[in-house]
CSV table of C-alpha atoms in Angstrom, one decimal:
chain,number,residue,atom,x,y,z
A,1,UNK,CA,-0.4,29.0,30.2
A,2,UNK,CA,-0.8,26.0,32.4
A,3,UNK,CA,-4.9,25.8,31.7
A,4,UNK,CA,-3.8,26.2,27.9
A,5,UNK,CA,-1.2,23.1,28.0
A,6,UNK,CA,-3.9,20.9,29.7
A,7,UNK,CA,-6.3,21.7,27.0
A,8,UNK,CA,-7.1,18.7,24.8
A,9,UNK,CA,-5.9,18.5,21.2
A,10,UNK,CA,-8.6,19.7,18.6
A,11,UNK,CA,-10.5,16.4,17.2
A,12,UNK,CA,-9.5,15.9,13.3
A,13,UNK,CA,-12.6,16.2,11.3
A,14,UNK,CA,-13.3,13.4,8.8
A,15,UNK,CA,-12.8,14.1,5.1
A,16,UNK,CA,-14.7,12.6,2.5
A,17,UNK,CA,-14.2,13.6,-1.1
A,18,UNK,CA,-15.0,12.4,-4.7
A,19,UNK,CA,-12.3,11.8,-7.5
A,20,UNK,CA,-13.6,11.7,-10.9
A,21,UNK,CA,-11.5,10.7,-13.8
A,22,UNK,CA,-10.7,12.7,-16.7
A,23,UNK,CA,-13.4,12.8,-19.6
A,24,UNK,CA,-13.8,9.6,-21.3
A,25,UNK,CA,-11.6,7.4,-18.8
A,26,UNK,CA,-12.6,5.2,-16.1
A,27,UNK,CA,-11.3,4.0,-12.9
A,28,UNK,CA,-10.2,0.4,-12.4
A,29,UNK,CA,-11.7,-1.4,-9.4
A,30,UNK,CA,-8.2,-3.3,-8.7
A,31,UNK,CA,-5.9,-0.1,-9.2
A,32,UNK,CA,-6.8,1.8,-5.9
A,33,UNK,CA,-5.8,5.4,-5.5
A,34,UNK,CA,-2.8,6.1,-3.3
A,35,UNK,CA,-2.1,9.4,-1.3
A,36,UNK,CA,1.3,10.6,-1.2
A,37,UNK,CA,3.4,10.2,1.9
A,38,UNK,CA,3.4,14.2,2.1
A,39,UNK,CA,-0.6,14.3,1.9
A,40,UNK,CA,-0.4,16.7,-1.2
A,41,UNK,CA,-1.0,14.3,-4.2
A,42,UNK,CA,-3.3,11.3,-5.3
A,43,UNK,CA,-2.2,9.1,-7.9
A,44,UNK,CA,-4.2,6.7,-9.7
A,45,UNK,CA,-4.5,4.5,-12.6
A,46,UNK,CA,-7.4,5.6,-15.3
A,47,UNK,CA,-8.3,3.6,-18.5
A,48,UNK,CA,-9.7,4.9,-21.8
A,49,UNK,CA,-12.3,2.6,-23.2
A,50,UNK,CA,-10.7,-1.1,-23.2
A,51,UNK,CA,-7.3,0.0,-23.6
A,52,UNK,CA,-4.7,0.0,-20.8
A,53,UNK,CA,-4.4,2.3,-18.0
A,54,UNK,CA,-2.1,5.5,-17.6
A,55,UNK,CA,-1.0,7.1,-14.3
A,56,UNK,CA,-2.6,10.3,-13.6
A,57,UNK,CA,-1.5,12.6,-10.5
A,58,UNK,CA,-4.2,15.3,-8.8
A,59,UNK,CA,-2.8,17.5,-6.2
A,60,UNK,CA,-5.2,17.5,-3.3
A,61,UNK,CA,-5.7,21.3,-3.4
A,62,UNK,CA,-6.8,21.2,-7.1
A,63,UNK,CA,-9.6,19.9,-9.2
A,64,UNK,CA,-7.3,18.9,-12.1
A,65,UNK,CA,-5.3,15.7,-12.7
A,66,UNK,CA,-2.7,15.2,-15.3
A,67,UNK,CA,-1.2,12.3,-16.7
A,68,UNK,CA,2.3,11.3,-16.9
A,69,UNK,CA,3.4,10.3,-20.2
A,70,UNK,CA,5.3,7.1,-20.9
A,71,UNK,CA,2.9,5.3,-18.5
A,72,UNK,CA,0.7,3.5,-20.6
A,73,UNK,CA,-0.4,0.2,-19.5
A,74,UNK,CA,0.5,0.9,-15.6
A,75,UNK,CA,-0.9,-0.4,-12.5
A,76,UNK,CA,-0.7,-0.7,-9.0
A,77,UNK,CA,0.7,2.6,-8.2
A,78,UNK,CA,2.8,3.2,-5.1
A,79,UNK,CA,5.1,6.2,-3.6
A,80,UNK,CA,8.4,6.8,-2.5
A,81,UNK,CA,8.8,8.3,0.8
A,82,UNK,CA,10.0,11.6,-0.3
A,83,UNK,CA,6.8,11.7,-2.7
A,84,UNK,CA,9.2,12.6,-5.6
A,85,UNK,CA,8.4,9.2,-7.3
A,86,UNK,CA,5.8,6.8,-8.3
A,87,UNK,CA,6.6,3.1,-8.7
A,88,UNK,CA,4.3,1.2,-10.9
A,89,UNK,CA,3.8,-2.0,-13.0
A,90,UNK,CA,3.9,-1.9,-17.0
A,91,UNK,CA,4.6,-4.2,-19.7
A,92,UNK,CA,6.1,-6.9,-17.5
A,93,UNK,CA,8.3,-4.5,-16.0
A,94,UNK,CA,8.9,-2.8,-12.5
A,95,UNK,CA,9.1,1.1,-13.3
A,96,UNK,CA,9.3,4.4,-11.5
A,97,UNK,CA,8.6,7.8,-12.5
A,98,UNK,CA,9.2,11.4,-11.4
A,99,UNK,CA,5.9,13.1,-10.4
A,100,UNK,CA,7.3,16.4,-11.9
A,101,UNK,CA,7.5,14.3,-15.1
A,102,UNK,CA,10.1,12.7,-17.1
A,103,UNK,CA,10.5,9.2,-19.0
A,104,UNK,CA,9.9,6.1,-16.5
A,105,UNK,CA,12.8,4.3,-15.4
A,106,UNK,CA,12.9,0.5,-15.6
A,107,UNK,CA,13.9,-1.2,-12.2
A,108,UNK,CA,13.8,-4.8,-13.2
A,109,UNK,CA,11.5,-7.8,-14.5
A,110,UNK,CA,7.9,-8.3,-13.1
A,111,UNK,CA,5.5,-10.9,-14.5
A,112,UNK,CA,2.8,-8.8,-12.8
A,113,UNK,CA,2.4,-6.5,-9.6
A,114,UNK,CA,-0.1,-7.1,-6.7
A,115,UNK,CA,1.1,-4.1,-4.8
A,116,UNK,CA,4.5,-2.6,-3.8
A,117,UNK,CA,6.0,-0.5,-0.8
A,118,UNK,CA,8.9,1.7,-0.7
A,119,UNK,CA,11.1,1.8,2.1
A,120,UNK,CA,13.2,4.7,3.5
A,121,UNK,CA,16.5,3.1,2.9
A,122,UNK,CA,15.7,2.7,-0.8
A,123,UNK,CA,14.4,-1.1,-0.7
A,124,UNK,CA,11.3,-1.5,-3.2
A,125,UNK,CA,9.3,-4.8,-1.7
A,126,UNK,CA,6.5,-6.0,-4.7
A,127,UNK,CA,4.3,-9.0,-5.2
A,128,UNK,CA,3.8,-11.0,-8.3
A,129,UNK,CA,0.9,-12.8,-9.2
A,130,UNK,CA,-0.6,-15.7,-9.2
A,131,UNK,CA,1.8,-17.3,-6.7
A,132,UNK,CA,4.8,-16.5,-5.1
A,133,UNK,CA,6.7,-14.6,-2.4
A,134,UNK,CA,7.5,-10.8,-1.9
A,135,UNK,CA,10.6,-9.6,-3.7
A,136,UNK,CA,12.9,-7.0,-2.8
A,137,UNK,CA,14.8,-4.9,-5.4
A,138,UNK,CA,16.9,-1.2,-4.8
A,139,UNK,CA,15.3,1.7,-5.9
A,140,UNK,CA,17.9,2.3,-8.3
A,141,UNK,CA,17.1,-0.9,-10.2
A,142,UNK,CA,19.0,-4.3,-10.0
A,143,UNK,CA,18.3,-8.1,-9.4
A,144,UNK,CA,15.1,-8.9,-7.3
A,145,UNK,CA,15.4,-11.3,-4.8
A,146,UNK,CA,12.9,-13.1,-2.5
A,147,UNK,CA,12.3,-11.6,1.1
A,148,UNK,CA,10.0,-13.6,2.1
A,149,UNK,CA,8.9,-17.4,2.1
A,150,UNK,CA,5.8,-19.3,1.4
A,151,UNK,CA,5.1,-21.6,4.3
A,152,UNK,CA,4.1,-25.0,2.8
A,153,UNK,CA,2.8,-26.0,6.2
A,154,UNK,CA,0.1,-23.4,5.9
A,155,UNK,CA,-0.3,-24.2,2.1
A,156,UNK,CA,0.6,-20.7,1.1
A,157,UNK,CA,0.4,-19.6,-2.2
A,158,UNK,CA,1.1,-15.7,-2.6
A,159,UNK,CA,2.3,-13.0,-0.6
A,160,UNK,CA,1.0,-9.6,-1.7
A,161,UNK,CA,0.1,-5.8,-0.7
A,162,UNK,CA,3.5,-5.0,1.3
A,163,UNK,CA,3.4,-2.0,3.2
A,164,UNK,CA,6.3,-0.7,5.4
A,165,UNK,CA,5.9,-0.1,9.0
A,166,UNK,CA,7.6,3.4,10.8
A,167,UNK,CA,11.1,1.8,11.3
A,168,UNK,CA,11.6,0.9,7.8
A,169,UNK,CA,12.5,-2.5,8.5
A,170,UNK,CA,9.4,-4.4,9.1
A,171,UNK,CA,6.5,-4.5,6.6
A,172,UNK,CA,3.2,-6.0,6.4
A,173,UNK,CA,1.7,-8.1,4.1
A,174,UNK,CA,-1.6,-10.5,3.1
A,175,UNK,CA,-0.7,-14.1,2.8
A,176,UNK,CA,-3.1,-16.3,0.8
A,177,UNK,CA,-3.5,-19.7,1.3
A,178,UNK,CA,-5.3,-22.7,-0.5
A,179,UNK,CA,-7.2,-23.0,2.9
A,180,UNK,CA,-8.9,-19.6,3.9
A,181,UNK,CA,-8.4,-19.9,7.4
A,182,UNK,CA,-4.6,-19.9,6.9
A,183,UNK,CA,-4.7,-16.5,5.1
A,184,UNK,CA,-4.4,-13.4,6.8
A,185,UNK,CA,-2.0,-10.2,7.5
A,186,UNK,CA,1.4,-11.0,8.8
A,187,UNK,CA,4.5,-8.6,9.7
A,188,UNK,CA,7.8,-9.9,8.2
A,189,UNK,CA,11.3,-8.2,8.3
A,190,UNK,CA,14.1,-7.1,6.0
A,191,UNK,CA,16.6,-8.5,8.3
A,192,UNK,CA,15.3,-12.1,9.0
A,193,UNK,CA,12.9,-14.4,7.7
A,194,UNK,CA,10.9,-14.5,10.8
A,195,UNK,CA,7.1,-13.7,10.4
A,196,UNK,CA,4.5,-13.1,12.7
A,197,UNK,CA,0.8,-13.5,12.1
A,198,UNK,CA,-1.7,-10.6,13.3
A,199,UNK,CA,-5.2,-10.9,11.6
A,200,UNK,CA,-6.7,-13.7,10.4
A,201,UNK,CA,-9.4,-13.8,7.3
A,202,UNK,CA,-8.5,-10.4,6.4
A,203,UNK,CA,-7.0,-8.4,3.5
A,204,UNK,CA,-4.0,-6.2,3.0
A,205,UNK,CA,-3.4,-3.7,5.9
A,206,UNK,CA,-1.6,-0.4,6.6
A,207,UNK,CA,-0.5,1.0,9.6
A,208,UNK,CA,-1.7,4.6,10.7
A,209,UNK,CA,-0.7,7.1,13.6
A,210,UNK,CA,-3.3,9.0,15.3
A,211,UNK,CA,-2.5,12.7,16.4
A,212,UNK,CA,-2.4,11.6,20.1
A,213,UNK,CA,0.4,9.2,19.0
A,214,UNK,CA,-1.6,6.0,19.4
A,215,UNK,CA,-0.7,3.8,16.4
A,216,UNK,CA,-3.7,1.6,14.7
A,217,UNK,CA,-3.8,-1.3,12.1
A,218,UNK,CA,-6.1,-0.4,9.3
A,219,UNK,CA,-7.5,-3.7,7.5
A,220,UNK,CA,-10.5,-4.9,5.9
A,221,UNK,CA,-12.8,-7.7,6.9
A,222,UNK,CA,-15.8,-8.3,4.5
A,223,UNK,CA,-17.2,-4.7,4.1
A,224,UNK,CA,-16.3,-2.4,6.7
A,225,UNK,CA,-13.0,-1.0,7.1
A,226,UNK,CA,-11.6,-1.7,10.6
A,227,UNK,CA,-8.9,-0.6,12.9
A,228,UNK,CA,-7.3,-2.1,15.9
A,229,UNK,CA,-4.8,-0.6,18.1
A,230,UNK,CA,-1.1,-1.5,17.4
A,231,UNK,CA,2.1,-0.9,18.7
A,232,UNK,CA,4.7,-0.8,15.9
A,233,UNK,CA,7.6,-1.3,17.8
A,234,UNK,CA,6.7,-4.5,20.0
A,235,UNK,CA,4.5,-5.4,16.7
A,236,UNK,CA,1.7,-6.3,18.9
A,237,UNK,CA,-2.1,-5.6,18.9
A,238,UNK,CA,-4.5,-4.8,21.8
A,239,UNK,CA,-7.8,-4.1,22.2
A,240,UNK,CA,-10.7,-4.9,19.9
A,241,UNK,CA,-10.8,-4.0,16.5
A,242,UNK,CA,-13.9,-1.4,15.5
A,243,UNK,CA,-15.3,-0.2,12.2
A,244,UNK,CA,-14.2,3.3,10.9
A,245,UNK,CA,-15.8,3.0,7.3
A,246,UNK,CA,-18.3,0.8,5.3
A,247,UNK,CA,-18.5,-0.2,1.8
A,248,UNK,CA,-15.2,-0.7,1.6
A,249,UNK,CA,-13.8,-2.0,-2.1
A,250,UNK,CA,-12.1,-5.2,-2.9
A,251,UNK,CA,-10.1,-5.7,-5.7
A,252,UNK,CA,-8.0,-8.5,-7.1
A,253,UNK,CA,-8.6,-11.5,-5.1
A,254,UNK,CA,-10.9,-9.7,-2.5
A,255,UNK,CA,-7.9,-7.7,-1.1
A,256,UNK,CA,-8.9,-4.2,-0.4
């Protein structure tokens, strides 16, 4: 038994696979597929010809994807923490729809969407376009209010691509500025206006925890996808960033 507990945990293998859109549809480069928090589903937007996109969901254990009726014109999908709902933008509105089906529900107005994140307490953070801060709205709908403030001293123009950290109160986001050197990945909070810059010259970022418990900040800087050790409690990076994947696609505004 002692020798068993001293054994190193098995190394998780890298998994690579292709997701083909349905016949006569195509994937759009600015609408990235998103995996559900429970790891069971993949949501993506596929468009037919020159028409608008529609939300599709594919169980990762299946080769068949199903469209979600009523999601015509969808863009920028993101998941609820319990993997029951998908948030998205369509026809100037922020909406949500159940993965099991049913009519979408409108949560509020949104001129456009460049990313959304759904926190465990029911708060949804979303980003507009082409300018403006991140905004917050309840998952049940209601009035959206700013949750970040553009920093005039850094000539910031847009906050986008939010992603919650494990505590559900802090979040990552990308700040775009007129001067490229002022753009980068920042961390903000639902409880204050304080922000902290983490990585300069990078697109959006997400947090990932390895089986060992070590947390990493994943972000793109140019072509490769980078990882760097990150303490999600102290909100601090350590060590050096290293590449974990090549040929990472970049969408609107160069944000991967």
